[in-house]
Amino acid sequence: MNRLQPRRPTGRKITNLLVAIWSVSSALLGIIILFWITQEVLWRGIRAIDLDFLTHLPTPPGVSGGGMVNALAGTAILTLLASVVAVPLGLWGGIFLAEFGQESRVADNCRFAANVLMGLPSIIVGVFAYALLVVPLKNFSGYAGALALAIIMLPVITRTTEDMLRLVPNTLREAALALGLPRWRVTLAIVFRGAKAGLLTGVLLAVARVSGETAPLLFTALNSPFWPRSLSEPMPNLTVTIFDYAMSPYPDWQSKAWGASLLITVGILILTLTTRWLLRERKR
Amino acid sequence: MAGGEGGFAARPFSLSSQEIKLSRSENPAFSEVTVGLGAETAKRHQKDRVYRGDTVFRGLTAGCALTIPLLMAAIFIALLSYSLPTLREFGLHFFLSEEWNPVSQQFGAASSIFGTLVSTIIAMVIAIPLSLAIALLLVELAPPGLSRVVGTLIELLAAIPSIIYGMWGMFVFAPFMSSHIQPLVKRWLGFLPLFQGPPMGLGLLTAGIILSFMVLPFICAITRDVFQMVPAIIKESAYGMGATTWEVTYKVTIPYGLVGIIGAFFLGLGRALGETMAVTFVIGNSHKISASLFAPGNSIASCLANEFAEATESLYISSLVTLGLVLFVITYLVQVVCQLMLKRMYRAWSVGL
């Protein structure tokens, strides 16, 4: 009969309180880590950045001064080239998934492959670009680096394009089709315009993702201490420069690696926050 | 390019010049097809040109979408074909041997596979309880305004590039580990074989901890969605019976969204397995298997990152690519499980209730 007595709530309430405390402290830990990292990057990076850093070529270890303007330019070129390949492919692929592929098996498989490809380690993509371009051309090259980055961008753009086109209300499509427009014009002229901000977000998201990538560039674009002259040569870039400099025994180079880290982090945080802001605008 | 052939003839009537340029670069056969069709066929197409233009459009977009699965297949085939020399040379022994010596051309993947698994296990053991707790806070405990701020901050953890985690890990966190955390662990748990050896800061344990911070936002984001998607009426019934927040979570929310939560774990798992730069900075890079988590080790990804650019002999390169193939197969399987779980969840929830 004892079982029918109401249980005393003390134990349950204590468990609940402990879980709440655990929750709060977990979140605090995450936030502390975030601020710890950004603070270190800011602190150590700002000391390395001056006008020379942004306008000069690297110097050999021991020689003071010098910067990494070539790596900045190289990263910009690689990202741009990758975008030129991946953005149109991704946009058009996204159109197929959103406009023609609601129920189709082919589209389902594409979607599945895109999700899997997004989760594949980026270093594997680097190995693929190495096998595809570096080995046959017998040379590390900007092309191989850009290819690797484009492969990483492609599924991101495809999937966000699909999601953004889906958000465009069907009534808009129907209204345009009722005017006698062919489907392709409806998509390109009406649906695309409606989803403009969203599509831009997808592209920015993909750019933010690849501009911090190091692993796929390590053995495709490699790195170089000179200006990027040709795409068929090793290409200087910020992230691999960070890796090389950080692993070097010279304090001056390590400090420069922090400077480059600051540039990358600030750039990516700005891009990420912009996309979040754009998305929120959209939802409104 | 389904139905493409008929569509090409119709293009001059229905597509702008820009479209033609785009599709021509897509398909070199374009001009031949157009030339090959007679006037009569063209007239027939003109009648229903709207639909023909759409067929082309559909075909083109499908072609773009299909590059993704084709890429997946191409990656697998390329990795496999470059791995063949290694597999022929060492056979199954490659996966069991610990020896990795580029000078004597002896290669074995055991230490890399071991390091990958151990660092991933550490990462998941830490990240799972943390991210579940944070998701719980965001959905159930915190007021909406605070929840949005905290949620954004946690998501920003995912935006920080891997190499920044590496820099921070090597220059800041590893010294912190060796001076504060590791001596403490050694004092309390030093009798275990897991925590032997000098507290150097670099090693499997540090790599695992940093990995856990990196995968946490990914697991947390999906778990949060799952918690949010549980219908309020179910939760409210439980609250109405006097259940505490924890009891509702433990007995209602988690069982209800279990499939999605497992999917989130697998997503994090896939991330942790293939994470490269952060691990490369802090794991210590040694091809030795050691029982102690304080000891340096290596993972598949860190080994590729460190050695690939220097490798010149074909067997060396092939062995590295084989490591890559192993990683590809593992992460592919993890991703497939993850996608199936998440898909099942979303499908179940869009139909039911």
XYZ file of C-alpha atoms in Angstrom:
637
model
C 0.000 0.000 0.000
C 2.982 2.157 0.527
C 3.331 2.469 -3.231
C 0.206 4.553 -3.488
C 1.552 7.279 -1.259
C 2.626 10.325 -3.251
C 6.384 10.367 -3.683
C 8.233 13.149 -1.970
C 9.356 15.570 -4.657
C 12.682 16.544 -3.030
C 14.870 14.052 -4.887
C 13.286 14.792 -8.225
C 13.608 18.502 -7.731
C 17.268 18.174 -6.819
C 17.919 16.110 -9.966
C 16.146 18.748 -11.992
C 18.204 21.506 -10.425
C 21.435 19.609 -11.048
C 20.498 19.155 -14.701
C 19.735 22.865 -15.001
C 23.097 23.726 -13.467
C 24.804 21.265 -15.832
C 23.034 22.911 -18.770
C 24.046 26.402 -17.810
C 27.641 25.430 -17.154
C 27.883 23.578 -20.483
C 26.698 26.648 -22.332
C 29.088 28.803 -20.320
C 31.950 26.466 -21.205
C 31.122 26.766 -24.896
C 30.953 30.549 -24.692
C 34.182 30.728 -22.688
C 35.974 28.647 -25.317
C 34.652 30.936 -28.066
C 35.821 34.064 -26.285
C 39.095 32.478 -25.255
C 39.936 31.648 -28.867
C 38.851 34.992 -30.328
C 40.619 36.903 -27.572
C 43.917 35.044 -28.118
C 43.676 35.493 -31.887
C 42.884 39.182 -31.505
C 45.580 39.792 -28.907
C 48.407 37.948 -30.574
C 47.335 38.819 -34.094
C 47.025 42.552 -33.684
C 50.660 42.809 -32.613
C 51.792 41.240 -35.879
C 49.691 43.346 -38.212
C 51.107 46.594 -39.510
C 51.286 48.276 -42.887
C 54.255 46.113 -43.941
C 52.278 42.993 -43.115
C 49.551 44.001 -45.551
C 51.722 45.384 -48.342
C 55.011 43.442 -48.452
C 56.159 40.051 -49.630
C 57.422 37.556 -47.033
C 61.034 37.769 -45.945
C 63.313 34.832 -45.068
C 63.434 33.946 -41.366
C 65.605 36.317 -39.396
C 65.092 39.251 -41.739
C 62.732 41.648 -40.069
C 59.741 43.226 -41.765
C 57.936 41.533 -44.571
C 54.312 40.603 -44.851
C 52.030 38.279 -46.688
C 50.301 40.394 -49.302
C 50.955 37.651 -51.837
C 49.125 35.118 -49.699
C 46.172 37.492 -49.344
C 46.036 37.880 -53.104
C 46.440 34.141 -53.616
C 43.605 33.253 -51.248
C 41.384 35.794 -53.010
C 42.225 34.339 -56.428
C 41.674 30.745 -55.316
C 38.339 31.565 -53.686
C 37.207 33.580 -56.692
C 38.180 30.870 -59.155
C 36.447 28.216 -57.076
C 33.319 30.392 -56.927
C 33.332 30.914 -60.690
C 33.120 27.144 -61.122
C 30.904 26.225 -58.203
C 28.337 29.048 -58.113
C 26.717 28.509 -61.550
C 26.835 24.722 -61.191
C 25.387 24.909 -57.703
C 22.652 27.387 -58.629
C 21.522 25.316 -61.606
C 21.717 22.099 -59.639
C 19.648 23.723 -56.921
C 17.025 24.729 -59.495
C 16.651 21.121 -60.529
C 16.218 19.909 -56.961
C 13.706 22.623 -56.055
C 11.699 23.050 -59.260
C 11.741 19.643 -60.934
C 12.846 17.252 -58.256
C 10.169 17.293 -55.588
C 9.317 13.649 -55.939
C 11.859 12.298 -58.380
C 14.271 9.533 -57.474
C 17.150 11.171 -59.325
C 16.759 14.346 -57.289
C 16.576 12.325 -54.100
C 19.886 10.700 -54.928
C 21.461 14.061 -55.757
C 20.267 15.470 -52.476
C 21.631 12.501 -50.615
C 24.987 12.742 -52.392
C 25.164 16.478 -51.658
C 24.583 15.898 -47.959
C 27.196 13.173 -47.840
C 29.688 15.267 -49.819
C 29.195 18.145 -47.377
C 30.178 15.841 -44.541
C 33.212 14.350 -46.275
C 36.521 15.435 -44.755
C 37.976 18.247 -46.833
C 41.365 16.578 -46.881
C 39.855 13.738 -48.930
C 38.772 16.300 -51.505
C 42.368 17.499 -51.496
C 43.615 13.975 -52.206
C 41.130 13.749 -55.077
C 42.290 17.038 -56.608
C 45.867 15.827 -56.193
C 45.102 12.625 -58.067
C 43.144 14.436 -60.750
C 45.368 17.453 -61.487
C 48.658 17.410 -59.603
C 49.810 13.974 -60.704
C 49.030 14.340 -64.439
C 50.459 17.905 -64.581
C 53.415 16.855 -62.391
C 53.163 20.164 -60.555
C 51.344 21.650 -57.592
C 49.108 24.330 -59.009
C 46.486 26.963 -58.335
C 44.115 25.020 -60.593
C 44.232 21.997 -58.314
C 43.641 24.160 -55.245
C 40.699 25.945 -56.840
C 39.219 22.620 -57.972
C 39.377 21.269 -54.424
C 37.703 24.396 -53.057
C 35.035 24.298 -55.775
C 34.165 20.699 -54.901
C 33.702 21.743 -51.279
C 31.530 24.724 -52.264
C 29.302 22.898 -54.729
C 27.060 20.890 -52.379
C 26.690 23.848 -49.999
C 25.450 26.129 -52.773
C 23.220 23.458 -54.300
C 21.462 22.689 -51.048
C 21.007 26.300 -49.927
C 19.743 27.240 -53.399
C 17.189 24.469 -53.173
C 16.050 25.562 -49.720
C 15.816 29.204 -50.753
C 13.861 28.496 -53.954
C 11.458 26.340 -51.949
C 10.712 29.337 -49.747
C 9.352 31.263 -52.746
C 5.562 30.892 -52.543
C 3.969 28.673 -55.183
C 1.335 31.313 -55.964
C 4.097 33.391 -57.543
C 5.025 30.519 -59.856
C 1.402 29.864 -60.714
C 0.725 33.501 -61.480
C 3.684 33.633 -63.858
C 2.792 30.330 -65.531
C -0.767 31.544 -66.011
C 0.602 34.456 -68.024
C 1.955 31.885 -70.447
C 5.600 32.074 -69.505
C 7.612 28.915 -70.019
C 8.892 27.242 -66.908
C 12.507 28.289 -67.456
C 11.583 31.938 -67.645
C 9.416 31.625 -64.573
C 12.376 30.217 -62.714
C 15.057 32.574 -63.952
C 13.040 35.786 -64.038
C 10.506 35.384 -61.236
C 11.577 32.753 -58.722
C 15.237 33.765 -58.812
C 14.358 37.372 -58.221
C 12.163 36.435 -55.304
C 14.941 34.407 -53.730
C 17.777 36.825 -54.495
C 18.806 37.533 -50.916
C 18.620 33.863 -50.031
C 20.772 32.824 -52.960
C 23.348 35.430 -52.037
C 23.349 34.025 -48.525
C 24.084 30.569 -49.862
C 27.013 31.819 -51.898
C 28.417 33.820 -48.986
C 28.039 30.800 -46.732
C 30.006 28.684 -49.156
C 32.699 31.356 -49.532
C 32.962 31.627 -45.747
C 33.349 27.899 -45.568
C 36.162 27.561 -48.066
C 38.140 30.687 -47.288
C 39.293 29.147 -44.014
C 40.041 25.748 -45.501
C 43.606 24.554 -45.198
C 43.575 20.802 -45.593
C 42.513 20.681 -49.273
C 45.214 23.212 -50.222
C 48.160 21.563 -48.475
C 49.085 19.371 -51.398
C 47.201 20.993 -54.257
C 47.951 24.730 -54.279
C 50.830 24.201 -51.837
C 52.294 27.615 -50.993
C 54.867 30.046 -52.311
C 56.722 33.095 -51.025
C 56.240 34.999 -54.304
C 53.440 36.837 -56.037
C 50.905 34.525 -57.681
C 51.988 34.725 -61.312
C 50.381 31.757 -62.957
C 47.611 29.400 -62.007
C 49.699 26.444 -63.102
C 52.280 27.102 -60.411
C 52.126 26.668 -56.635
C 49.899 29.373 -55.267
C 50.528 31.391 -52.115
C 47.597 31.383 -49.726
C 46.914 32.503 -46.194
C 45.913 29.277 -44.543
C 48.841 27.127 -45.659
C 51.119 30.064 -44.786
C 49.673 29.992 -41.269
C 50.403 26.278 -41.059
C 53.983 26.599 -42.343
C 54.775 29.613 -40.185
C 53.223 28.156 -37.041
C 55.189 24.920 -37.419
C 58.455 26.829 -37.974
C 60.844 27.365 -35.063
C 61.140 31.146 -35.608
C 59.205 33.345 -33.137
C 58.893 36.070 -35.775
C 57.171 33.690 -38.189
C 54.932 32.311 -35.447
C 53.836 35.840 -34.639
C 53.093 36.436 -38.325
C 51.007 33.254 -38.323
C 48.875 34.853 -35.605
C 48.521 37.962 -37.745
C 47.252 35.894 -40.649
C 44.951 33.986 -38.283
C 43.420 37.266 -37.210
C 42.753 38.291 -40.821
C 41.100 34.960 -41.616
C 39.034 34.871 -38.434
C 37.770 38.427 -38.795
C 36.941 37.872 -42.464
C 34.998 34.693 -41.782
C 33.178 36.022 -38.733
C 32.047 39.045 -40.750
C 30.847 36.808 -43.588
C 29.044 34.490 -41.174
C 27.340 37.293 -39.304
C 26.312 38.884 -42.622
C 24.659 35.662 -43.747
C 22.861 35.326 -40.438
C 21.645 38.884 -40.715
C 20.487 38.344 -44.308
C 18.633 35.216 -43.251
C 16.885 37.025 -40.453
C 15.866 39.824 -42.834
C 14.396 37.158 -45.080
C 12.376 35.549 -42.364
C 10.860 38.898 -41.549
C 20.101 15.523 -70.568
C 16.790 13.729 -70.878
C 14.924 14.700 -74.037
C 17.765 17.026 -74.921
C 17.966 16.184 -78.591
C 14.596 17.567 -79.548
C 15.102 20.559 -77.328
C 18.242 21.696 -79.049
C 16.432 22.314 -82.292
C 13.898 24.424 -80.534
C 16.414 26.609 -78.841
C 16.728 29.262 -81.560
C 13.044 30.058 -81.202
C 12.681 30.084 -77.514
C 15.922 30.876 -75.760
C 17.781 34.105 -75.398
C 21.345 34.348 -76.632
C 22.654 34.035 -73.143
C 20.973 30.701 -72.725
C 22.475 29.430 -75.934
C 25.935 30.316 -74.804
C 25.437 28.586 -71.505
C 24.137 25.407 -72.999
C 26.688 25.280 -75.759
C 29.471 25.226 -73.228
C 27.574 22.466 -71.482
C 27.207 20.319 -74.523
C 29.669 20.339 -77.392
C 27.308 18.247 -79.490
C 24.906 21.151 -79.671
C 25.813 22.575 -83.065
C 25.870 19.189 -84.779
C 22.450 18.308 -83.521
C 20.980 21.573 -84.710
C 22.525 21.256 -88.125
C 21.386 17.661 -88.434
C 17.679 18.421 -88.060
C 15.575 19.334 -91.027
C 13.200 22.286 -91.426
C 10.145 20.099 -91.029
C 11.236 18.854 -87.642
C 11.954 22.387 -86.626
C 8.456 23.447 -87.591
C 6.935 20.660 -85.595
C 8.911 21.765 -82.569
C 7.914 25.360 -83.040
C 4.345 24.414 -82.262
C 5.087 23.319 -78.758
C 8.215 25.314 -78.238
C 7.332 26.291 -74.693
C 7.539 22.746 -73.522
C 10.679 22.069 -75.553
C 12.487 24.974 -73.989
C 11.537 23.637 -70.633
C 12.830 20.205 -71.506
C 16.213 21.693 -72.296
C 16.144 23.748 -69.144
C 15.239 20.751 -67.085
C 17.962 18.698 -68.719
C 20.596 21.343 -68.111
C 19.716 21.775 -64.462
C 19.581 18.014 -64.004
C 23.053 17.805 -65.528
C 24.335 20.320 -62.996
C 22.695 18.494 -60.124
C 24.068 15.166 -61.298
C 27.658 16.411 -61.080
C 27.431 15.873 -57.331
C 26.771 12.121 -57.299
C 29.205 11.778 -60.196
C 31.849 13.568 -58.144
C 31.252 11.187 -55.259
C 31.767 8.226 -57.536
C 34.824 9.835 -59.131
C 36.400 10.463 -55.725
C 35.908 6.847 -54.741
C 37.280 5.522 -58.020
C 40.306 7.834 -57.950
C 41.180 6.896 -54.385
C 40.728 3.216 -55.100
C 42.853 3.225 -58.223
C 45.708 5.040 -56.464
C 45.478 2.620 -53.548
C 45.870 -0.520 -55.630
C 49.719 -0.635 -55.539
C 49.701 -0.508 -51.743
C 46.967 -3.073 -51.404
C 48.844 -5.337 -53.800
C 52.134 -4.856 -51.968
C 51.010 -5.221 -48.356
C 47.521 -6.717 -48.606
C 45.533 -6.875 -45.410
C 48.741 -6.525 -43.451
C 48.621 -2.787 -44.297
C 45.713 -2.302 -41.921
C 47.289 -4.259 -39.080
C 50.893 -3.147 -39.165
C 52.074 -0.348 -36.947
C 55.274 0.210 -38.868
C 55.451 3.384 -40.978
C 58.858 3.934 -42.448
C 59.239 5.888 -45.686
C 62.973 5.094 -45.804
C 62.574 1.329 -45.844
C 59.251 1.645 -47.719
C 57.300 -0.195 -45.035
C 53.829 1.177 -44.472
C 51.081 0.194 -42.061
C 47.938 2.065 -41.165
C 47.276 0.688 -37.681
C 48.616 3.649 -35.718
C 46.738 6.191 -37.818
C 43.465 4.284 -37.628
C 43.957 3.808 -33.884
C 44.624 7.519 -33.345
C 41.622 8.526 -35.437
C 39.313 6.253 -33.474
C 40.668 7.181 -30.050
C 40.588 10.940 -30.604
C 37.079 10.654 -32.046
C 35.854 8.584 -29.105
C 37.234 11.155 -26.645
C 35.605 13.947 -28.642
C 32.206 12.245 -28.702
C 32.300 11.291 -25.012
C 32.810 14.956 -24.145
C 30.682 16.576 -26.850
C 27.501 14.489 -26.505
C 26.585 15.359 -22.908
C 27.653 18.971 -23.420
C 25.624 19.514 -26.565
C 22.525 17.768 -25.187
C 22.705 20.000 -22.127
C 23.130 23.141 -24.219
C 20.227 22.168 -26.469
C 18.106 21.603 -23.379
C 19.053 25.041 -22.087
C 18.258 26.707 -25.410
C 14.867 25.075 -25.859
C 13.469 24.509 -22.377
C 15.244 26.570 -19.763
C 16.422 29.911 -21.113
C 14.065 32.790 -21.942
C 13.760 33.348 -25.732
C 16.005 36.419 -25.901
C 18.854 34.801 -23.993
C 18.355 31.587 -25.916
C 18.880 33.380 -29.218
C 22.092 35.037 -28.060
C 23.552 31.860 -26.590
C 22.477 29.906 -29.665
C 24.267 32.352 -31.958
C 27.435 32.215 -29.875
C 27.469 28.414 -29.898
C 26.910 28.435 -33.664
C 29.853 30.792 -34.072
C 32.043 28.035 -32.636
C 31.363 26.201 -35.882
C 32.354 29.209 -37.980
C 35.900 29.365 -36.616
C 38.152 27.641 -39.157
C 39.886 24.468 -38.179
C 43.350 25.992 -38.523
C 42.497 28.628 -35.910
C 41.553 25.859 -33.486
C 44.930 24.369 -34.350
C 46.847 27.572 -33.617
C 44.975 28.083 -30.379
C 45.380 24.427 -29.488
C 49.116 24.350 -30.008
C 50.117 27.723 -28.554
C 47.466 28.244 -25.878
C 45.519 25.131 -24.988
C 48.322 22.538 -25.016
C 50.465 24.516 -22.525
C 47.329 24.990 -20.415
C 46.689 21.239 -20.512
C 50.218 20.389 -19.484
C 50.352 22.890 -16.627
C 46.816 22.647 -15.246
C 44.630 19.802 -16.476
C 47.007 16.918 -17.022
C 48.743 17.084 -13.588
C 45.298 17.132 -12.012
C 44.128 14.117 -14.007
C 47.369 12.352 -13.157
C 46.907 12.953 -9.458
C 43.381 11.527 -9.381
C 43.489 8.889 -12.088
C 47.227 8.338 -12.503
C 46.938 4.667 -11.544
C 45.119 3.924 -14.812
C 47.262 2.945 -17.789
C 45.359 5.598 -19.769
C 47.101 8.439 -17.990
C 50.752 7.442 -17.891
C 53.775 9.342 -19.068
C 54.852 12.955 -18.837
C 52.127 15.613 -19.207
C 53.428 17.237 -22.386
C 50.227 18.914 -23.430
C 50.341 17.528 -26.967
C 48.771 14.149 -27.545
C 45.600 12.178 -28.121
C 43.757 13.596 -25.108
C 44.311 17.226 -26.095
C 43.348 16.456 -29.685
C 40.161 14.764 -28.506
C 39.182 17.668 -26.268
C 39.695 20.254 -29.020
C 37.747 18.048 -31.430
C 34.885 17.964 -28.959
C 34.657 21.778 -29.009
C 34.621 21.676 -32.803
C 31.829 19.121 -33.230
C 29.746 20.442 -30.333
C 27.964 23.186 -32.348
C 27.001 20.706 -35.093
C 25.454 18.214 -32.677
C 23.880 21.014 -30.679
C 22.214 22.632 -33.708
C 20.413 19.445 -34.748
C 19.533 18.378 -31.218
C 18.025 21.802 -30.701
C 15.876 21.368 -33.820
C 14.805 17.962 -32.572
C 13.838 19.297 -29.158
C 11.908 22.125 -30.785
C 10.025 19.828 -33.130
C 8.518 17.737 -30.348
C 4.865 18.827 -30.288
C 4.144 21.133 -27.386
C 1.009 19.215 -26.490
C 2.961 16.080 -25.652
C 5.373 17.966 -23.451
C 2.570 19.889 -21.805
C 0.719 16.687 -20.952
C 3.786 15.511 -19.100
C 4.213 18.842 -17.339
C 0.537 18.671 -16.432
C 1.136 15.424 -14.612
C 3.714 17.149 -12.460
C 6.863 16.074 -14.253
C 9.969 18.224 -13.871
C 11.817 19.660 -16.877
C 14.409 16.922 -16.650
C 11.760 14.196 -16.482
C 9.986 15.617 -19.519
C 13.271 15.712 -21.418
C 14.421 12.286 -20.325
C 11.129 10.432 -20.630
C 9.283 12.316 -23.376
C 11.464 14.540 -25.550
C 14.470 12.279 -25.966
C 12.535 9.067 -26.719
C 10.329 10.996 -29.127
C 13.235 12.492 -31.062
C 15.667 9.613 -30.612
C 16.158 8.989 -34.315
C 17.068 12.617 -34.925
C 19.378 12.758 -31.931
C 21.238 9.664 -33.109
C 21.476 11.310 -36.529
C 23.025 14.358 -34.856
C 25.574 12.156 -33.074
C 26.562 10.542 -36.345
C 26.914 13.948 -37.980
C 29.293 14.993 -35.215
C 31.081 11.669 -35.495
C 31.685 12.195 -39.199
C 33.074 15.670 -38.529
C 35.363 14.436 -35.780
C 36.737 11.544 -37.836
C 37.863 13.735 -40.711
C 38.899 16.892 -38.893
C 42.406 17.657 -40.056
C 44.191 20.859 -39.159
C 43.294 21.201 -35.487
C 44.320 17.604 -34.879
C 47.532 17.956 -36.865
C 48.668 20.816 -34.655
C 48.156 19.092 -31.315
C 48.242 15.317 -31.735
C 52.022 15.082 -31.649
C 52.523 13.196 -34.907
C 54.079 9.900 -33.949
C 53.431 6.564 -35.637
C 53.380 4.659 -32.355
C 50.418 3.073 -30.650
C 50.438 3.773 -26.948
C 47.924 2.942 -24.258
C 48.353 6.341 -22.634
C 46.211 9.248 -23.787
C 49.025 11.615 -22.839
C 51.260 10.081 -25.483
C 51.593 11.631 -28.928
C 49.901 9.782 -31.757
C 48.572 10.543 -35.192
C 45.323 10.276 -37.089
C 44.659 9.454 -40.721
C 43.951 13.075 -41.542
C 46.972 14.448 -39.660
C 49.247 11.919 -41.322
C 48.001 13.003 -44.770
C 48.384 16.670 -43.876
C 51.928 16.245 -42.613
C 53.407 13.902 -45.151
C 51.564 14.195 -48.438
C 53.347 17.211 -49.862
C 56.744 15.667 -49.140
C 56.015 12.199 -50.485
C 57.736 11.432 -53.777
C 58.075 7.657 -54.117
C 55.011 6.156 -55.723
C 54.532 3.524 -53.013
C 54.647 6.211 -50.334
C 52.026 8.293 -52.152
C 49.914 5.232 -52.758
C 50.046 4.312 -49.057
C 48.919 7.792 -48.109
C 46.057 7.644 -50.591
C 45.087 4.269 -49.120
C 44.861 5.953 -45.730
C 42.608 8.490 -47.420
C 40.499 5.679 -48.847
C 40.065 4.199 -45.376
C 38.937 7.582 -44.070
C 36.610 8.025 -47.057
C 34.927 4.676 -46.507
C 34.502 5.224 -42.757
C 33.101 8.749 -43.079
C 30.909 7.713 -46.000
C 29.284 4.978 -43.940
C 28.846 7.323 -40.974
C 27.281 9.951 -43.226
C 24.908 7.444 -44.790
C 23.666 6.349 -41.373
C 23.343 9.994 -40.337
C 21.377 10.988 -43.450
C 19.058 7.997 -43.168
C 18.325 8.817 -39.534
C 17.684 12.504 -40.177
C 15.580 11.751 -43.227
C 13.487 9.297 -41.278
C 12.970 11.866 -38.580
C 11.895 14.659 -40.891
C 9.637 12.363 -42.875
C 8.004 10.935 -39.765
C 7.356 14.401 -38.420
C 6.044 15.985 -41.538
C 3.423 13.249 -41.943
C 2.493 12.284 -38.404
C 0.800 14.476 -35.825
